[in-house]
Amino acid sequence: MIACKDELDEIDGRVGDGDCGSTLARGGRALLSILADNKIDARDAAGSLGLVADAIGEAMGGTSG
């Protein structure tokens, strides 16, 4: 998603506000940060998925358009 940011923004700009790629890239960077910080615990799948969901949701915000 990070690598496709500009292309996705351009496509989204044809029918929307043109920020879909930017939004997805922010989520991707949030996930990469969690992985780089070794915050994922393979012994706690539910907790790790919750951490990922919270970080991505915070980074991406909402989508309304």
Short mmCIF file of N, CA, C and O in Angstrom, two decimals:
data_model
loop_
_atom_site.label_atom_id
_atom_site.label_comp_id
_atom_site.label_asym_id
_atom_site.label_seq_id
_atom_site.Cartn_x
_atom_site.Cartn_y
_atom_site.Cartn_z
N MET A 1 0.82 -1.18 0.00
CA MET A 1 0.00 0.00 0.00
C MET A 1 0.87 1.26 0.00
O MET A 1 0.49 2.24 -0.62
N ILE A 2 1.98 1.18 0.70
CA ILE A 2 2.87 2.35 0.75
C ILE A 2 3.41 2.65 -0.64
O ILE A 2 3.40 3.81 -1.08
N ALA A 3 3.85 1.64 -1.32
CA ALA A 3 4.44 1.82 -2.65
C ALA A 3 3.41 2.28 -3.67
O ALA A 3 3.75 2.93 -4.66
N CYS A 4 2.15 1.98 -3.45
CA CYS A 4 1.08 2.32 -4.41
C CYS A 4 0.35 3.60 -4.04
O CYS A 4 -0.65 3.95 -4.67
N LYS A 5 0.82 4.32 -3.04
CA LYS A 5 0.13 5.51 -2.53
C LYS A 5 -0.28 6.49 -3.63
O LYS A 5 -1.44 6.85 -3.75
N ASP A 6 0.68 6.92 -4.43
CA ASP A 6 0.39 7.93 -5.45
C ASP A 6 -0.61 7.43 -6.49
O ASP A 6 -1.52 8.17 -6.90
N GLU A 7 -0.44 6.20 -6.91
CA GLU A 7 -1.36 5.63 -7.89
C GLU A 7 -2.78 5.53 -7.33
O GLU A 7 -3.75 5.88 -8.00
N LEU A 8 -2.90 5.08 -6.08
CA LEU A 8 -4.22 4.97 -5.47
C LEU A 8 -4.85 6.35 -5.25
O LEU A 8 -6.05 6.52 -5.44
N ASP A 9 -4.04 7.33 -4.85
CA ASP A 9 -4.56 8.69 -4.72
C ASP A 9 -5.08 9.21 -6.06
O ASP A 9 -6.14 9.84 -6.12
N GLU A 10 -4.35 8.94 -7.12
CA GLU A 10 -4.76 9.41 -8.45
C GLU A 10 -6.07 8.76 -8.87
O GLU A 10 -6.98 9.43 -9.34
N ILE A 11 -6.19 7.46 -8.67
CA ILE A 11 -7.42 6.75 -9.02
C ILE A 11 -8.58 7.27 -8.17
O ILE A 11 -9.66 7.54 -8.67
N ASP A 12 -8.34 7.41 -6.88
CA ASP A 12 -9.38 7.90 -5.98
C ASP A 12 -9.79 9.33 -6.33
O ASP A 12 -10.95 9.70 -6.18
N GLY A 13 -8.85 10.11 -6.82
CA GLY A 13 -9.15 11.48 -7.20
C GLY A 13 -10.12 11.60 -8.35
O GLY A 13 -10.77 12.63 -8.53
N ARG A 14 -10.27 10.55 -9.12
CA ARG A 14 -11.22 10.57 -10.24
C ARG A 14 -12.66 10.54 -9.76
O ARG A 14 -13.56 11.01 -10.46
N VAL A 15 -12.88 9.92 -8.60
CA VAL A 15 -14.25 9.76 -8.11
C VAL A 15 -14.43 10.24 -6.67
O VAL A 15 -15.55 10.22 -6.16
N GLY A 16 -13.35 10.60 -6.03
CA GLY A 16 -13.45 10.99 -4.62
C GLY A 16 -12.51 12.14 -4.32
O GLY A 16 -12.18 12.95 -5.19
N ASP A 17 -12.03 12.17 -3.09
CA ASP A 17 -11.20 13.28 -2.66
C ASP A 17 -9.70 13.06 -2.87
O ASP A 17 -8.89 13.93 -2.57
N GLY A 18 -9.33 11.89 -3.37
CA GLY A 18 -7.95 11.64 -3.77
C GLY A 18 -6.98 11.35 -2.65
O GLY A 18 -5.78 11.56 -2.80
N ASP A 19 -7.49 10.82 -1.54
CA ASP A 19 -6.58 10.54 -0.43
C ASP A 19 -6.57 9.08 0.02
O ASP A 19 -5.98 8.75 1.05
N CYS A 20 -7.18 8.21 -0.74
CA CYS A 20 -7.24 6.79 -0.37
C CYS A 20 -5.85 6.19 -0.21
O CYS A 20 -5.56 5.52 0.78
N GLY A 21 -4.98 6.44 -1.16
CA GLY A 21 -3.62 5.90 -1.09
C GLY A 21 -2.85 6.45 0.09
O GLY A 21 -2.13 5.71 0.77
N SER A 22 -3.00 7.73 0.36
CA SER A 22 -2.32 8.34 1.51
C SER A 22 -2.81 7.73 2.82
O SER A 22 -2.02 7.46 3.73
N THR A 23 -4.11 7.51 2.90
CA THR A 23 -4.69 6.91 4.11
C THR A 23 -4.17 5.49 4.31
O THR A 23 -3.76 5.12 5.41
N LEU A 24 -4.18 4.69 3.25
CA LEU A 24 -3.69 3.32 3.35
C LEU A 24 -2.19 3.28 3.65
O LEU A 24 -1.73 2.42 4.42
N ALA A 25 -1.44 4.21 3.11
CA ALA A 25 0.00 4.27 3.38
C ALA A 25 0.26 4.58 4.85
O ALA A 25 1.18 4.02 5.45
N ARG A 26 -0.54 5.46 5.45
CA ARG A 26 -0.38 5.75 6.88
C ARG A 26 -0.62 4.49 7.70
O ARG A 26 0.10 4.20 8.66
N GLY A 27 -1.63 3.71 7.33
CA GLY A 27 -1.88 2.45 8.02
C GLY A 27 -0.74 1.47 7.85
O GLY A 27 -0.34 0.79 8.79
N GLY A 28 -0.19 1.40 6.65
CA GLY A 28 0.95 0.51 6.39
C GLY A 28 2.17 0.91 7.21
O GLY A 28 2.86 0.05 7.76
N ARG A 29 2.44 2.21 7.30
CA ARG A 29 3.57 2.67 8.10
C ARG A 29 3.36 2.38 9.59
O ARG A 29 4.30 2.03 10.30
N ALA A 30 2.12 2.49 10.05
CA ALA A 30 1.82 2.16 11.45
C ALA A 30 2.11 0.68 11.72
O ALA A 30 2.69 0.32 12.74
N LEU A 31 1.71 -0.18 10.79
CA LEU A 31 1.98 -1.61 10.93
C LEU A 31 3.48 -1.89 10.92
O LEU A 31 3.99 -2.65 11.74
N LEU A 32 4.19 -1.26 10.01
CA LEU A 32 5.65 -1.45 9.96
C LEU A 32 6.32 -0.99 11.26
O LEU A 32 7.27 -1.62 11.72
N SER A 33 5.81 0.06 11.86
CA SER A 33 6.36 0.55 13.12
C SER A 33 6.17 -0.47 14.24
O SER A 33 7.08 -0.71 15.03
N ILE A 34 4.98 -1.05 14.30
CA ILE A 34 4.71 -2.09 15.31
C ILE A 34 5.65 -3.26 15.12
O ILE A 34 6.20 -3.80 16.08
N LEU A 35 5.84 -3.67 13.88
CA LEU A 35 6.73 -4.80 13.60
C LEU A 35 8.17 -4.46 13.95
O LEU A 35 8.89 -5.28 14.53
N ALA A 36 8.61 -3.24 13.62
CA ALA A 36 9.98 -2.83 13.90
C ALA A 36 10.24 -2.75 15.40
O ALA A 36 11.36 -3.00 15.86
N ASP A 37 9.22 -2.39 16.16
CA ASP A 37 9.36 -2.26 17.62
C ASP A 37 9.15 -3.58 18.35
O ASP A 37 9.15 -3.62 19.58
N ASN A 38 8.98 -4.67 17.60
CA ASN A 38 8.78 -6.00 18.17
C ASN A 38 7.63 -6.05 19.18
O ASN A 38 7.73 -6.68 20.23
N LYS A 39 6.53 -5.38 18.84
CA LYS A 39 5.38 -5.35 19.73
C LYS A 39 4.43 -6.53 19.53
O LYS A 39 3.52 -6.71 20.32
N ILE A 40 4.65 -7.30 18.49
CA ILE A 40 3.78 -8.45 18.21
C ILE A 40 4.24 -9.64 19.04
O ILE A 40 5.40 -10.01 19.03
N ASP A 41 3.31 -10.23 19.77
CA ASP A 41 3.60 -11.40 20.60
C ASP A 41 2.85 -12.59 20.00
O ASP A 41 1.62 -12.67 20.08
N ALA A 42 3.59 -13.50 19.39
CA ALA A 42 2.98 -14.66 18.73
C ALA A 42 2.20 -15.53 19.70
O ALA A 42 1.32 -16.29 19.29
N ARG A 43 2.48 -15.42 20.99
CA ARG A 43 1.75 -16.21 22.00
C ARG A 43 0.42 -15.58 22.37
O ARG A 43 -0.39 -16.19 23.06
N ASP A 44 0.19 -14.34 21.91
CA ASP A 44 -1.05 -13.63 22.22
C ASP A 44 -1.65 -13.07 20.93
O ASP A 44 -1.56 -11.87 20.65
N ALA A 45 -2.24 -13.96 20.16
CA ALA A 45 -2.79 -13.55 18.86
C ALA A 45 -3.86 -12.47 19.02
O ALA A 45 -3.84 -11.47 18.30
N ALA A 46 -4.77 -12.65 19.94
CA ALA A 46 -5.85 -11.68 20.11
C ALA A 46 -5.31 -10.32 20.53
O ALA A 46 -5.71 -9.28 19.99
N GLY A 47 -4.39 -10.32 21.47
CA GLY A 47 -3.80 -9.06 21.92
C GLY A 47 -3.02 -8.38 20.82
O GLY A 47 -3.07 -7.15 20.66
N SER A 48 -2.28 -9.16 20.05
CA SER A 48 -1.49 -8.61 18.95
C SER A 48 -2.38 -8.03 17.86
O SER A 48 -2.12 -6.95 17.33
N LEU A 49 -3.45 -8.74 17.52
CA LEU A 49 -4.39 -8.22 16.52
C LEU A 49 -5.08 -6.96 17.01
O LEU A 49 -5.31 -6.03 16.25
N GLY A 50 -5.39 -6.91 18.29
CA GLY A 50 -5.97 -5.70 18.87
C GLY A 50 -5.01 -4.53 18.78
O GLY A 50 -5.42 -3.41 18.44
N LEU A 51 -3.74 -4.78 19.07
CA LEU A 51 -2.71 -3.74 18.97
C LEU A 51 -2.60 -3.22 17.54
O LEU A 51 -2.55 -2.02 17.30
N VAL A 52 -2.58 -4.15 16.59
CA VAL A 52 -2.50 -3.78 15.17
C VAL A 52 -3.73 -2.96 14.76
O VAL A 52 -3.61 -1.91 14.14
N ALA A 53 -4.90 -3.44 15.14
CA ALA A 53 -6.14 -2.73 14.78
C ALA A 53 -6.16 -1.33 15.37
O ALA A 53 -6.54 -0.37 14.68
N ASP A 54 -5.76 -1.19 16.62
CA ASP A 54 -5.76 0.13 17.26
C ASP A 54 -4.77 1.07 16.56
O ASP A 54 -5.09 2.23 16.29
N ALA A 55 -3.57 0.59 16.29
CA ALA A 55 -2.55 1.43 15.66
C ALA A 55 -2.95 1.85 14.25
O ALA A 55 -2.80 3.01 13.88
N ILE A 56 -3.48 0.90 13.49
CA ILE A 56 -3.89 1.23 12.12
C ILE A 56 -5.09 2.17 12.14
O ILE A 56 -5.14 3.14 11.39
N GLY A 57 -6.06 1.90 13.02
CA GLY A 57 -7.22 2.76 13.11
C GLY A 57 -6.84 4.18 13.51
O GLY A 57 -7.37 5.15 12.97
N GLU A 58 -5.91 4.31 14.45
CA GLU A 58 -5.47 5.64 14.88
C GLU A 58 -4.74 6.36 13.75
O GLU A 58 -4.93 7.55 13.52
N ALA A 59 -3.89 5.63 13.04
CA ALA A 59 -3.10 6.24 11.96
C ALA A 59 -3.95 6.64 10.77
O ALA A 59 -3.72 7.66 10.13
N MET A 60 -4.95 5.82 10.47
CA MET A 60 -5.76 6.04 9.27
C MET A 60 -6.97 6.93 9.51
O MET A 60 -7.46 7.55 8.57
N GLY A 61 -7.46 6.95 10.71
CA GLY A 61 -8.68 7.71 10.96
C GLY A 61 -9.86 7.05 10.27
O GLY A 61 -9.87 5.86 10.02
N GLY A 62 -10.83 7.82 9.91
CA GLY A 62 -12.01 7.29 9.25
C GLY A 62 -12.01 7.56 7.76
O GLY A 62 -11.19 8.33 7.25
N THR A 63 -12.91 6.91 7.08
CA THR A 63 -13.08 7.17 5.65
C THR A 63 -14.54 7.56 5.45
O THR A 63 -15.44 6.86 5.88
N SER A 64 -14.73 8.68 4.80
CA SER A 64 -16.11 9.11 4.60
C SER A 64 -16.39 9.48 3.14
O SER A 64 -17.48 9.90 2.81
N GLY A 65 -15.40 9.28 2.29
CA GLY A 65 -15.65 9.71 0.93
C GLY A 65 -15.14 8.80 -0.12
O GLY A 65 -14.74 7.74 -0.05
#
